[in-house]
Amino acid sequence: MSNKSTFYVTTAIDYVNAEPHIGHAYQKIVADALARWHRLQEKDVFFVTGTDEHGKKIEQSAKNANKATKEFVDENSEKFKKAWKKLNIKYDRFIRTTDKDHRVVVEQFTEKINKNKDIYKGIYEGLYCTACETYYTEKDATNLICPIHHKPLEKLKEETYFFKLSKYQKFLLDYYKANPDFILPKTRREEVINRVKEGLKDLSITRSSLEWGIPFPQDKKHVFYVWYEALINYYTATKEKGKEKFWPANLHILGKDNTWFHTVIWPAMLKSANLPLPISTFNHGFLTFNGQKISKSLGNTISPITLVEKYSSDSIRYFCLRHFPFGEDGNFDEQALTDRHNNELANKLGNLVSRVSTLAEKYNLEKAEIIESKQTIQNVSNHIKNLAPDKALDEIFKFIDKLNTIIQDKKPWETKDKKVLYQTANGIKDAAILLSPFMPETAEKISKTFNFEISLKSLNTELKISKIKKSDILFKKI
């Protein structure tokens, strides 16, 4: 990943045909943790998320709800904002594909591609899944069934405008070779390269069979295909005054079902428009529930708002970031969440903070040689650079285990050893600052108890001696 002083991270924008679920939330939690980490490193950060609001699926969902389409998307978009607020997702722009500036940028972007003679008119015929808003080949869809939604595909034939995707096969293969971090993790890169080597078909970028979309400037009987115009949202966000410096994006975070669009179609579009390509795309696995992908169409969603109200935002964030190796599929299991909350958050971190703050209030602190945390800081930094938040949290909790062992061995409640209390309090400071991107509310509570600010400067300086009061319980046992 780039070392430039800015850091621009995006997530996939979510369809507003249904309410947010924990599968949507997982990706936003990871992006938020990365954005917070880079802010902690004093980088200029731009974090964009949002909602995808055009297409046949949205039009049908609004009709089924007996609502005007605009009213429907407005209501559902707000539900995503509410869910991310509950999870303490601190984005810089929530973009909606119905935003006026997005429509303008899509038109300008398309004009660049058109000037490059990469758009032409034709007839498209194929197998279509409305739930995916995607055409499938017979090779990709066994028995003409959608591989994601397990429903029969429709045969569609319509007049359309095409983007000359096939023209960019050699460019893409050369680009992947020269930029191995463009497609992460490596397993996805190999899949994409093998598919691109088989050849590329030109992309249908307009629809004449629906009205709910951005009108195609060259032919008003058509609207843009949702999977074409939605990709441009990442660029739209940087056309805002003062945000131009952020393009190209450092990192697009996506589900693996979006890999083809973001690693083949999107870079070809950018090349055609003579724009720089993103530095990395990370294509993570699915969260499952009872072994199935979480989605409304499968009827097994879990509301992030319900989970936060039941467990707290930091417990949900911690579980998602530590329990699932980023990139792999994971099964969301409330028992595993409860076990981690009780054993790691309550027993290890919560008890440490409670014990040290209680003794520090009673006996005060006395300056002493600190417990070295430089290696932990370096290891955490390396793991985040490698997009492995689970490993970063493992490192932080190894350090917390070390602090617990020191307290247990030295027994300051018997010895009244103020130096040991200072050493462990300083260690708690370092652990809390490192934890702050992952568990911001908890880190803030700890910083108020031990009187330090969450910053890079505080991480690299020793804790000041001050009067400490016993901490409230950080995590109640479930």
CSV table of C-alpha atoms in Angstrom, one decimal:
chain,number,residue,atom,x,y,z
A,1,MET,CA,0.0,0.0,0.0
A,2,SER,CA,1.1,3.6,-0.7
A,3,ASN,CA,3.1,5.7,1.7
A,4,LYS,CA,1.6,9.0,0.5
A,5,SER,CA,0.5,11.4,3.2
A,6,THR,CA,-3.2,11.1,2.3
A,7,PHE,CA,-5.2,7.9,2.8
A,8,TYR,CA,-8.4,7.4,0.8
A,9,VAL,CA,-10.5,4.3,1.6
A,10,THR,CA,-13.8,3.3,0.2
A,11,THR,CA,-16.4,0.5,0.8
A,12,ALA,CA,-18.8,-1.0,-1.6
A,13,ILE,CA,-22.0,1.1,-1.7
A,14,ASP,CA,-25.0,-0.9,-0.6
A,15,TYR,CA,-28.3,-1.5,-2.4
A,16,VAL,CA,-31.2,0.2,-0.7
A,17,ASN,CA,-33.7,-2.5,-1.7
A,18,ALA,CA,-33.4,-3.9,1.8
A,19,GLU,CA,-32.3,-2.8,5.3
A,20,PRO,CA,-28.7,-3.0,6.5
A,21,HIS,CA,-27.5,-6.3,7.9
A,22,ILE,CA,-24.3,-7.5,9.7
A,23,GLY,CA,-22.8,-8.6,6.3
A,24,HIS,CA,-22.9,-4.9,5.2
A,25,ALA,CA,-21.6,-3.8,8.6
A,26,TYR,CA,-18.5,-6.0,8.6
A,27,GLN,CA,-17.0,-4.2,5.6
A,28,LYS,CA,-17.8,-0.8,7.1
A,29,ILE,CA,-16.2,-1.7,10.4
A,30,VAL,CA,-13.0,-2.8,8.8
A,31,ALA,CA,-12.8,0.4,6.6
A,32,ASP,CA,-13.5,2.5,9.7
A,33,ALA,CA,-10.8,0.9,11.7
A,34,LEU,CA,-8.3,1.4,8.9
A,35,ALA,CA,-9.4,5.1,8.5
A,36,ARG,CA,-9.0,5.6,12.3
A,37,TRP,CA,-5.6,4.0,12.3
A,38,HIS,CA,-4.4,6.3,9.5
A,39,ARG,CA,-5.8,9.3,11.3
A,40,LEU,CA,-3.9,8.2,14.4
A,41,GLN,CA,-0.8,8.2,12.2
A,42,GLU,CA,-1.6,11.9,11.5
A,43,LYS,CA,-2.4,11.2,7.8
A,44,ASP,CA,-5.0,13.2,5.9
A,45,VAL,CA,-7.8,10.7,5.6
A,46,PHE,CA,-10.9,10.5,3.4
A,47,PHE,CA,-13.3,7.6,4.1
A,48,VAL,CA,-16.3,7.2,1.8
A,49,THR,CA,-19.3,4.9,2.0
A,50,GLY,CA,-22.8,5.2,0.9
A,51,THR,CA,-25.8,3.7,-1.0
A,52,ASP,CA,-26.5,2.4,-4.5
A,53,GLU,CA,-30.0,3.6,-5.4
A,54,HIS,CA,-30.7,2.9,-9.1
A,55,GLY,CA,-31.6,-0.1,-11.2
A,56,LYS,CA,-34.4,-2.6,-11.8
A,57,LYS,CA,-34.2,-4.2,-8.4
A,58,ILE,CA,-34.8,-0.9,-6.6
A,59,GLU,CA,-37.6,0.0,-8.9
A,60,GLN,CA,-39.3,-3.3,-8.2
A,61,SER,CA,-38.7,-3.1,-4.5
A,62,ALA,CA,-40.3,0.4,-4.3
A,63,LYS,CA,-43.3,-0.9,-6.3
A,64,ASN,CA,-43.7,-3.9,-3.9
A,65,ALA,CA,-43.7,-1.5,-1.0
A,66,ASN,CA,-46.3,0.7,-2.7
A,67,LYS,CA,-44.0,3.7,-2.5
A,68,ALA,CA,-42.6,6.3,-5.0
A,69,THR,CA,-39.1,5.2,-5.9
A,70,LYS,CA,-37.5,8.4,-4.6
A,71,GLU,CA,-39.4,8.2,-1.3
A,72,PHE,CA,-38.3,4.5,-1.0
A,73,VAL,CA,-34.6,5.2,-1.5
A,74,ASP,CA,-34.6,8.2,0.8
A,75,GLU,CA,-36.1,6.2,3.6
A,76,ASN,CA,-33.8,3.2,3.2
A,77,SER,CA,-30.7,5.3,2.8
A,78,GLU,CA,-31.4,6.8,6.2
A,79,LYS,CA,-31.5,3.3,7.7
A,80,PHE,CA,-27.9,2.7,6.6
A,81,LYS,CA,-26.8,6.0,8.1
A,82,LYS,CA,-28.5,5.2,11.3
A,83,ALA,CA,-26.9,1.7,11.5
A,84,TRP,CA,-23.4,3.1,10.8
A,85,LYS,CA,-23.9,5.8,13.5
A,86,LYS,CA,-24.8,3.0,16.0
A,87,LEU,CA,-21.6,1.2,15.1
A,88,ASN,CA,-19.5,4.4,15.5
A,89,ILE,CA,-18.6,4.4,11.8
A,90,LYS,CA,-16.9,7.8,11.2
A,91,TYR,CA,-17.1,8.3,7.5
A,92,ASP,CA,-16.2,11.6,5.7
A,93,ARG,CA,-18.7,11.4,3.0
A,94,PHE,CA,-21.9,9.3,2.7
A,95,ILE,CA,-22.4,9.2,-1.1
A,96,ARG,CA,-25.7,8.4,-2.7
A,97,THR,CA,-25.9,7.6,-6.4
A,98,THR,CA,-29.0,9.8,-6.6
A,99,ASP,CA,-26.8,12.8,-5.5
A,100,LYS,CA,-26.8,15.6,-8.1
A,101,ASP,CA,-23.0,15.8,-8.2
A,102,HIS,CA,-22.8,12.1,-9.0
A,103,ARG,CA,-25.0,12.4,-12.0
A,104,VAL,CA,-22.8,15.3,-13.3
A,105,VAL,CA,-19.6,13.4,-12.8
A,106,VAL,CA,-21.1,10.2,-14.5
A,107,GLU,CA,-21.9,12.3,-17.6
A,108,GLN,CA,-18.4,13.9,-17.6
A,109,PHE,CA,-16.7,10.6,-17.1
A,110,THR,CA,-18.7,9.0,-19.9
A,111,GLU,CA,-17.9,11.8,-22.3
A,112,LYS,CA,-14.2,11.1,-21.8
A,113,ILE,CA,-14.8,7.4,-22.6
A,114,ASN,CA,-16.9,8.4,-25.6
A,115,LYS,CA,-14.2,10.7,-26.9
A,116,ASN,CA,-11.8,7.8,-26.8
A,117,LYS,CA,-14.3,6.0,-29.1
A,118,ASP,CA,-14.9,3.2,-26.5
A,119,ILE,CA,-18.8,3.4,-26.6
A,120,TYR,CA,-21.0,2.0,-29.4
A,121,LYS,CA,-24.6,1.0,-29.9
A,122,GLY,CA,-25.8,-2.7,-30.3
A,123,ILE,CA,-28.1,-5.4,-29.1
A,124,TYR,CA,-27.5,-7.4,-26.0
A,125,GLU,CA,-29.0,-10.8,-25.3
A,126,GLY,CA,-28.2,-12.8,-22.1
A,127,LEU,CA,-29.2,-14.4,-18.9
A,128,TYR,CA,-30.0,-11.8,-16.2
A,129,CYS,CA,-30.5,-11.9,-12.4
A,130,THR,CA,-32.4,-8.8,-11.2
A,131,ALA,CA,-31.4,-9.4,-7.6
A,132,CYS,CA,-27.7,-9.1,-8.6
A,133,GLU,CA,-28.4,-6.6,-11.4
A,134,THR,CA,-26.0,-8.8,-13.4
A,135,TYR,CA,-25.8,-10.8,-16.6
A,136,TYR,CA,-24.4,-14.4,-16.3
A,137,THR,CA,-22.9,-16.8,-18.9
A,138,GLU,CA,-24.1,-20.4,-19.0
A,139,LYS,CA,-20.7,-21.3,-17.7
A,140,ASP,CA,-21.1,-19.2,-14.6
A,141,ALA,CA,-24.7,-20.2,-13.9
A,142,THR,CA,-25.2,-24.0,-13.6
A,143,ASN,CA,-28.7,-25.0,-14.9
A,144,LEU,CA,-29.4,-21.3,-15.6
A,145,ILE,CA,-29.7,-20.6,-11.9
A,146,CYS,CA,-28.2,-17.5,-10.2
A,147,PRO,CA,-25.1,-18.8,-8.2
A,148,ILE,CA,-25.8,-16.2,-5.5
A,149,HIS,CA,-29.6,-16.0,-5.1
A,150,HIS,CA,-30.4,-19.6,-6.4
A,151,LYS,CA,-33.2,-18.3,-8.5
A,152,PRO,CA,-33.8,-19.0,-12.3
A,153,LEU,CA,-32.2,-16.4,-14.6
A,154,GLU,CA,-34.3,-14.4,-17.0
A,155,LYS,CA,-33.5,-14.3,-20.7
A,156,LEU,CA,-33.3,-10.7,-21.8
A,157,LYS,CA,-32.7,-9.1,-25.2
A,158,GLU,CA,-32.6,-5.3,-25.6
A,159,GLU,CA,-30.9,-2.4,-27.5
A,160,THR,CA,-28.0,-1.1,-25.5
A,161,TYR,CA,-24.8,0.9,-25.6
A,162,PHE,CA,-21.6,-1.0,-25.1
A,163,PHE,CA,-18.2,-0.1,-23.5
A,164,LYS,CA,-15.3,-1.7,-25.4
A,165,LEU,CA,-14.1,-3.7,-22.4
A,166,SER,CA,-12.5,-6.3,-24.8
A,167,LYS,CA,-10.0,-3.6,-25.9
A,168,TYR,CA,-8.4,-3.6,-22.5
A,169,GLN,CA,-7.5,-7.3,-22.0
A,170,LYS,CA,-3.7,-6.8,-22.6
A,171,PHE,CA,-3.6,-3.6,-20.6
A,172,LEU,CA,-5.2,-5.3,-17.6
A,173,LEU,CA,-3.0,-8.4,-17.7
A,174,ASP,CA,0.1,-6.1,-17.9
A,175,TYR,CA,-1.2,-3.9,-15.1
A,176,TYR,CA,-1.8,-6.9,-12.8
A,177,LYS,CA,1.7,-8.1,-13.4
A,178,ALA,CA,3.3,-4.7,-12.8
A,179,ASN,CA,1.1,-4.0,-9.7
A,180,PRO,CA,0.7,-7.2,-7.7
A,181,ASP,CA,-1.1,-5.3,-4.8
A,182,PHE,CA,-3.9,-4.1,-7.1
A,183,ILE,CA,-5.9,-7.3,-6.4
A,184,LEU,CA,-5.8,-8.6,-2.9
A,185,PRO,CA,-5.8,-11.2,-1.4
A,186,LYS,CA,-3.6,-13.2,-3.8
A,187,THR,CA,-6.2,-16.0,-4.2
A,188,ARG,CA,-8.6,-13.5,-5.9
A,189,ARG,CA,-5.8,-12.1,-8.1
A,190,GLU,CA,-5.2,-15.6,-9.6
A,191,GLU,CA,-8.9,-16.1,-10.2
A,192,VAL,CA,-9.2,-12.7,-12.0
A,193,ILE,CA,-6.1,-13.2,-14.1
A,194,ASN,CA,-7.2,-16.6,-15.3
A,195,ARG,CA,-10.6,-15.3,-16.3
A,196,VAL,CA,-9.2,-12.3,-18.1
A,197,LYS,CA,-6.9,-14.5,-20.0
A,198,GLU,CA,-9.9,-16.4,-21.4
A,199,GLY,CA,-11.0,-13.1,-23.1
A,200,LEU,CA,-13.3,-10.2,-22.3
A,201,LYS,CA,-16.7,-9.4,-23.7
A,202,ASP,CA,-17.8,-5.8,-24.2
A,203,LEU,CA,-19.9,-4.4,-21.4
A,204,SER,CA,-23.6,-3.3,-21.9
A,205,ILE,CA,-23.7,0.1,-20.0
A,206,THR,CA,-27.3,1.2,-20.7
A,207,ARG,CA,-30.8,-0.1,-20.2
A,208,SER,CA,-33.9,0.9,-22.2
A,209,SER,CA,-36.3,-1.3,-20.2
A,210,LEU,CA,-36.5,0.9,-17.1
A,211,GLU,CA,-36.7,4.5,-16.1
A,212,TRP,CA,-35.1,4.6,-12.7
A,213,GLY,CA,-31.6,5.5,-13.4
A,214,ILE,CA,-29.3,8.3,-14.6
A,215,PRO,CA,-30.3,9.2,-18.2
A,216,PHE,CA,-27.7,8.4,-20.9
A,217,PRO,CA,-26.7,11.8,-22.4
A,218,GLN,CA,-26.3,10.5,-26.0
A,219,ASP,CA,-29.7,8.8,-26.1
A,220,LYS,CA,-32.4,9.8,-23.6
A,221,LYS,CA,-34.4,6.5,-24.3
A,222,HIS,CA,-31.7,4.8,-22.2
A,223,VAL,CA,-30.5,5.0,-18.6
A,224,PHE,CA,-27.1,4.0,-17.4
A,225,TYR,CA,-26.6,0.4,-16.2
A,226,VAL,CA,-26.4,0.5,-12.4
A,227,TRP,CA,-23.1,-1.4,-12.3
A,228,TYR,CA,-21.5,1.1,-14.7
A,229,GLU,CA,-22.5,4.3,-13.0
A,230,ALA,CA,-22.3,3.1,-9.4
A,231,LEU,CA,-18.5,2.4,-9.8
A,232,ILE,CA,-17.9,6.0,-10.6
A,233,ASN,CA,-19.1,7.0,-7.1
A,234,TYR,CA,-15.5,6.6,-5.8
A,235,TYR,CA,-14.3,9.2,-8.2
A,236,THR,CA,-17.3,11.5,-7.8
A,237,ALA,CA,-16.5,11.9,-4.1
A,238,THR,CA,-13.0,13.4,-5.0
A,239,LYS,CA,-14.5,16.0,-7.4
A,240,GLU,CA,-15.7,17.9,-4.4
A,241,LYS,CA,-13.7,21.1,-3.8
A,242,GLY,CA,-10.6,20.3,-1.7
A,243,LYS,CA,-10.9,16.5,-2.2
A,244,GLU,CA,-9.2,16.2,-5.6
A,245,LYS,CA,-5.9,15.3,-3.8
A,246,PHE,CA,-7.3,12.0,-2.7
A,247,TRP,CA,-7.6,10.4,-6.1
A,248,PRO,CA,-6.5,7.7,-6.8
A,249,ALA,CA,-7.9,5.8,-3.9
A,250,ASN,CA,-5.5,3.9,-1.7
A,251,LEU,CA,-7.9,1.1,-1.1
A,252,HIS,CA,-11.3,-0.1,-2.3
A,253,ILE,CA,-12.8,-2.7,0.2
A,254,LEU,CA,-15.3,-5.0,-1.4
A,255,GLY,CA,-17.1,-8.3,-1.1
A,256,LYS,CA,-15.8,-11.1,-3.3
A,257,ASP,CA,-19.0,-11.0,-5.4
A,258,ASN,CA,-17.9,-7.5,-6.5
A,259,THR,CA,-14.4,-8.5,-7.5
A,260,TRP,CA,-15.0,-8.7,-11.3
A,261,PHE,CA,-16.6,-5.2,-11.5
A,262,HIS,CA,-13.9,-3.5,-9.4
A,263,THR,CA,-10.8,-5.3,-10.7
A,264,VAL,CA,-11.7,-5.7,-14.4
A,265,ILE,CA,-14.5,-3.3,-15.5
A,266,TRP,CA,-13.5,-0.3,-13.2
A,267,PRO,CA,-9.8,-0.2,-14.1
A,268,ALA,CA,-10.6,-0.5,-17.8
A,269,MET,CA,-13.1,2.4,-17.5
A,270,LEU,CA,-10.5,4.5,-15.7
A,271,LYS,CA,-7.9,3.8,-18.3
A,272,SER,CA,-10.4,4.7,-21.1
A,273,ALA,CA,-11.1,8.0,-19.3
A,274,ASN,CA,-7.3,8.6,-18.9
A,275,LEU,CA,-7.5,8.6,-15.1
A,276,PRO,CA,-5.1,7.0,-12.5
A,277,LEU,CA,-6.1,3.6,-11.2
A,278,PRO,CA,-6.7,2.8,-7.5
A,279,ILE,CA,-3.6,1.5,-5.6
A,280,SER,CA,-5.3,-1.6,-4.1
A,281,THR,CA,-8.7,-3.4,-4.1
A,282,PHE,CA,-9.3,-5.9,-1.3
A,283,ASN,CA,-11.9,-8.5,-2.0
A,284,HIS,CA,-13.0,-10.1,1.2
A,285,GLY,CA,-15.1,-13.2,1.9
A,286,PHE,CA,-18.7,-13.4,3.0
A,287,LEU,CA,-20.1,-13.5,6.5
A,288,THR,CA,-22.5,-16.4,6.7
A,289,PHE,CA,-25.3,-17.1,9.1
A,290,ASN,CA,-26.0,-20.8,9.7
A,291,GLY,CA,-23.7,-21.5,6.7
A,292,GLN,CA,-25.5,-19.3,4.2
A,293,LYS,CA,-24.6,-15.9,2.8
A,294,ILE,CA,-26.5,-13.2,4.8
A,295,SER,CA,-29.0,-11.4,2.5
A,296,LYS,CA,-32.6,-10.3,2.6
A,297,SER,CA,-33.4,-12.4,-0.5
A,298,LEU,CA,-32.3,-15.5,1.5
A,299,GLY,CA,-34.4,-14.3,4.5
A,300,ASN,CA,-31.6,-14.5,7.1
A,301,THR,CA,-30.5,-11.0,7.9
A,302,ILE,CA,-29.2,-9.9,11.3
A,303,SER,CA,-29.7,-6.2,12.0
A,304,PRO,CA,-26.6,-4.4,13.3
A,305,ILE,CA,-28.8,-2.0,15.3
A,306,THR,CA,-30.3,-5.0,17.2
A,307,LEU,CA,-26.8,-6.4,17.8
A,308,VAL,CA,-25.5,-3.1,19.1
A,309,GLU,CA,-28.4,-2.7,21.5
A,310,LYS,CA,-27.8,-6.2,22.7
A,311,TYR,CA,-24.0,-6.3,23.0
A,312,SER,CA,-22.6,-2.7,22.5
A,313,SER,CA,-20.9,-1.3,19.4
A,314,ASP,CA,-17.3,-2.0,20.6
A,315,SER,CA,-18.1,-5.7,21.3
A,316,ILE,CA,-19.5,-6.1,17.8
A,317,ARG,CA,-16.6,-4.2,16.2
A,318,TYR,CA,-14.1,-6.3,18.2
A,319,PHE,CA,-15.8,-9.6,17.3
A,320,CYS,CA,-15.9,-8.8,13.6
A,321,LEU,CA,-12.3,-7.5,13.5
A,322,ARG,CA,-10.7,-10.3,15.6
A,323,HIS,CA,-12.8,-13.4,14.9
A,324,PHE,CA,-12.7,-13.3,11.1
A,325,PRO,CA,-9.3,-13.3,9.3
A,326,PHE,CA,-9.9,-10.5,6.8
A,327,GLY,CA,-10.3,-11.9,3.3
A,328,GLU,CA,-11.7,-15.3,4.3
A,329,ASP,CA,-15.4,-16.3,4.7
A,330,GLY,CA,-16.6,-16.4,8.3
A,331,ASN,CA,-19.7,-17.7,10.1
A,332,PHE,CA,-21.4,-15.2,12.4
A,333,ASP,CA,-22.1,-17.0,15.7
A,334,GLU,CA,-23.6,-15.2,18.7
A,335,GLN,CA,-22.1,-17.8,21.1
A,336,ALA,CA,-18.6,-17.1,19.8
A,337,LEU,CA,-19.3,-13.4,20.2
A,338,THR,CA,-20.4,-13.9,23.8
A,339,ASP,CA,-17.4,-16.0,24.6
A,340,ARG,CA,-15.0,-13.4,23.2
A,341,HIS,CA,-16.8,-10.6,25.0
A,342,ASN,CA,-16.7,-12.4,28.4
A,343,ASN,CA,-13.2,-14.0,28.1
A,344,GLU,CA,-11.2,-11.4,26.3
A,345,LEU,CA,-13.0,-8.0,26.8
A,346,ALA,CA,-14.5,-8.5,30.3
A,347,ASN,CA,-11.9,-10.9,31.9
A,348,LYS,CA,-8.7,-9.7,30.3
A,349,LEU,CA,-9.1,-6.0,29.3
A,350,GLY,CA,-11.9,-5.0,31.6
A,351,ASN,CA,-10.5,-6.6,34.8
A,352,LEU,CA,-7.0,-5.2,34.1
A,353,VAL,CA,-8.3,-1.6,33.8
A,354,SER,CA,-10.6,-2.1,36.9
A,355,ARG,CA,-7.8,-3.6,39.0
A,356,VAL,CA,-5.1,-1.1,38.2
A,357,SER,CA,-7.3,2.0,38.4
A,358,THR,CA,-8.8,0.8,41.7
A,359,LEU,CA,-5.3,0.3,43.2
A,360,ALA,CA,-4.0,3.5,41.7
A,361,GLU,CA,-6.8,5.5,43.3
A,362,LYS,CA,-5.9,3.9,46.6
A,363,TYR,CA,-2.0,4.0,46.5
A,364,ASN,CA,-1.3,6.5,43.7
A,365,LEU,CA,1.5,6.0,41.1
A,366,GLU,CA,5.2,6.4,41.2
A,367,LYS,CA,7.5,6.8,38.2
A,368,ALA,CA,9.3,3.7,37.1
A,369,GLU,CA,11.0,2.1,34.1
A,370,ILE,CA,8.2,1.4,31.6
A,371,ILE,CA,7.2,-1.9,30.1
A,372,GLU,CA,8.5,-1.7,26.5
A,373,SER,CA,5.8,-1.7,23.9
A,374,LYS,CA,7.8,-0.6,20.8
A,375,GLN,CA,7.8,-4.2,19.3
A,376,THR,CA,4.0,-4.5,19.9
A,377,ILE,CA,3.5,-1.1,18.2
A,378,GLN,CA,5.6,-2.2,15.2
A,379,ASN,CA,3.9,-5.6,14.9
A,380,VAL,CA,0.4,-4.0,15.0
A,381,SER,CA,1.5,-1.5,12.4
A,382,ASN,CA,2.8,-4.2,10.1
A,383,HIS,CA,-0.4,-6.3,10.4
A,384,ILE,CA,-2.6,-3.3,9.6
A,385,LYS,CA,-0.3,-2.5,6.6
A,386,ASN,CA,-0.9,-6.1,5.5
A,387,LEU,CA,-4.7,-5.7,6.0
A,388,ALA,CA,-4.8,-8.2,8.9
A,389,PRO,CA,-6.8,-6.5,11.7
A,390,ASP,CA,-7.3,-9.9,13.4
A,391,LYS,CA,-3.5,-10.3,13.8
A,392,ALA,CA,-3.2,-6.7,14.9
A,393,LEU,CA,-5.7,-7.4,17.7
A,394,ASP,CA,-3.9,-10.6,18.6
A,395,GLU,CA,-0.7,-8.6,19.2
A,396,ILE,CA,-2.5,-6.0,21.3
A,397,PHE,CA,-4.0,-8.8,23.5
A,398,LYS,CA,-0.7,-10.5,23.9
A,399,PHE,CA,0.5,-7.2,25.4
A,400,ILE,CA,-2.6,-7.1,27.6
A,401,ASP,CA,-1.9,-10.7,28.7
A,402,LYS,CA,1.7,-9.5,29.6
A,403,LEU,CA,0.3,-6.7,31.8
A,404,ASN,CA,-2.1,-9.1,33.5
A,405,THR,CA,0.8,-11.5,34.2
A,406,ILE,CA,2.9,-8.7,35.8
A,407,ILE,CA,0.0,-7.7,38.0
A,408,GLN,CA,-0.7,-11.3,39.0
A,409,ASP,CA,3.0,-12.0,39.8
A,410,LYS,CA,3.8,-8.7,41.6
A,411,LYS,CA,0.5,-8.5,43.6
A,412,PRO,CA,0.5,-4.8,44.3
A,413,TRP,CA,-2.7,-5.1,46.4
A,414,GLU,CA,-0.4,-6.8,48.9
A,415,THR,CA,2.9,-5.0,48.3
A,416,LYS,CA,1.4,-1.5,47.7
A,417,ASP,CA,4.0,-1.2,44.9
A,418,LYS,CA,3.3,2.1,43.3
A,419,LYS,CA,6.0,1.5,40.6
A,420,VAL,CA,4.3,-1.6,39.4
A,421,LEU,CA,1.0,0.3,39.2
A,422,TYR,CA,2.8,3.0,37.1
A,423,GLN,CA,4.3,0.4,34.8
A,424,THR,CA,0.9,-1.3,34.2
A,425,ALA,CA,-1.0,2.0,33.9
A,426,ASN,CA,1.5,3.2,31.2
A,427,GLY,CA,1.1,-0.2,29.4
A,428,ILE,CA,-2.7,0.3,29.6
A,429,LYS,CA,-2.2,3.7,27.9
A,430,ASP,CA,-0.3,2.1,25.0
A,431,ALA,CA,-2.8,-0.7,24.6
A,432,ALA,CA,-5.8,1.6,24.7
A,433,ILE,CA,-4.2,3.9,22.0
A,434,LEU,CA,-3.5,0.9,19.8
A,435,LEU,CA,-7.0,-0.3,20.4
A,436,SER,CA,-8.6,3.0,19.6
A,437,PRO,CA,-9.2,2.4,15.8
A,438,PHE,CA,-10.9,-0.9,16.6
A,439,MET,CA,-12.8,0.0,19.8
A,440,PRO,CA,-13.0,3.8,19.9
A,441,GLU,CA,-15.6,4.1,22.8
A,442,THR,CA,-13.6,1.8,25.1
A,443,ALA,CA,-10.3,3.5,24.3
A,444,GLU,CA,-11.9,6.9,25.1
A,445,LYS,CA,-13.2,5.7,28.5
A,446,ILE,CA,-9.7,4.3,29.4
A,447,SER,CA,-8.0,7.6,28.4
A,448,LYS,CA,-10.3,9.5,30.7
A,449,THR,CA,-9.6,7.2,33.6
A,450,PHE,CA,-5.8,7.4,33.2
A,451,ASN,CA,-5.7,11.0,32.0
A,452,PHE,CA,-4.0,10.7,28.6
A,453,GLU,CA,-5.1,11.7,25.1
A,454,ILE,CA,-5.4,9.3,22.2
A,455,SER,CA,-2.7,10.4,19.9
A,456,LEU,CA,0.6,9.3,18.3
A,457,LYS,CA,2.4,11.7,20.6
A,458,SER,CA,0.8,10.0,23.7
A,459,LEU,CA,1.8,6.6,22.4
A,460,ASN,CA,5.4,7.7,22.2
A,461,THR,CA,5.6,9.4,25.6
A,462,GLU,CA,5.3,8.1,29.1
A,463,LEU,CA,2.2,8.5,31.2
A,464,LYS,CA,2.1,11.6,33.4
A,465,ILE,CA,1.6,11.1,37.1
A,466,SER,CA,-1.9,12.2,38.0
A,467,LYS,CA,-4.7,11.4,40.4
A,468,ILE,CA,-6.6,8.4,39.1
A,469,LYS,CA,-10.1,7.3,40.0
A,470,LYS,CA,-11.5,3.8,39.8
A,471,SER,CA,-12.8,3.0,36.4
A,472,ASP,CA,-16.5,2.1,35.8
A,473,ILE,CA,-17.0,-1.5,34.6
A,474,LEU,CA,-16.0,-1.5,30.9
A,475,PHE,CA,-17.7,-4.7,29.9
A,476,LYS,CA,-20.6,-6.3,31.8
A,477,LYS,CA,-20.6,-10.1,31.5
A,478,ILE,CA,-23.1,-11.5,29.1
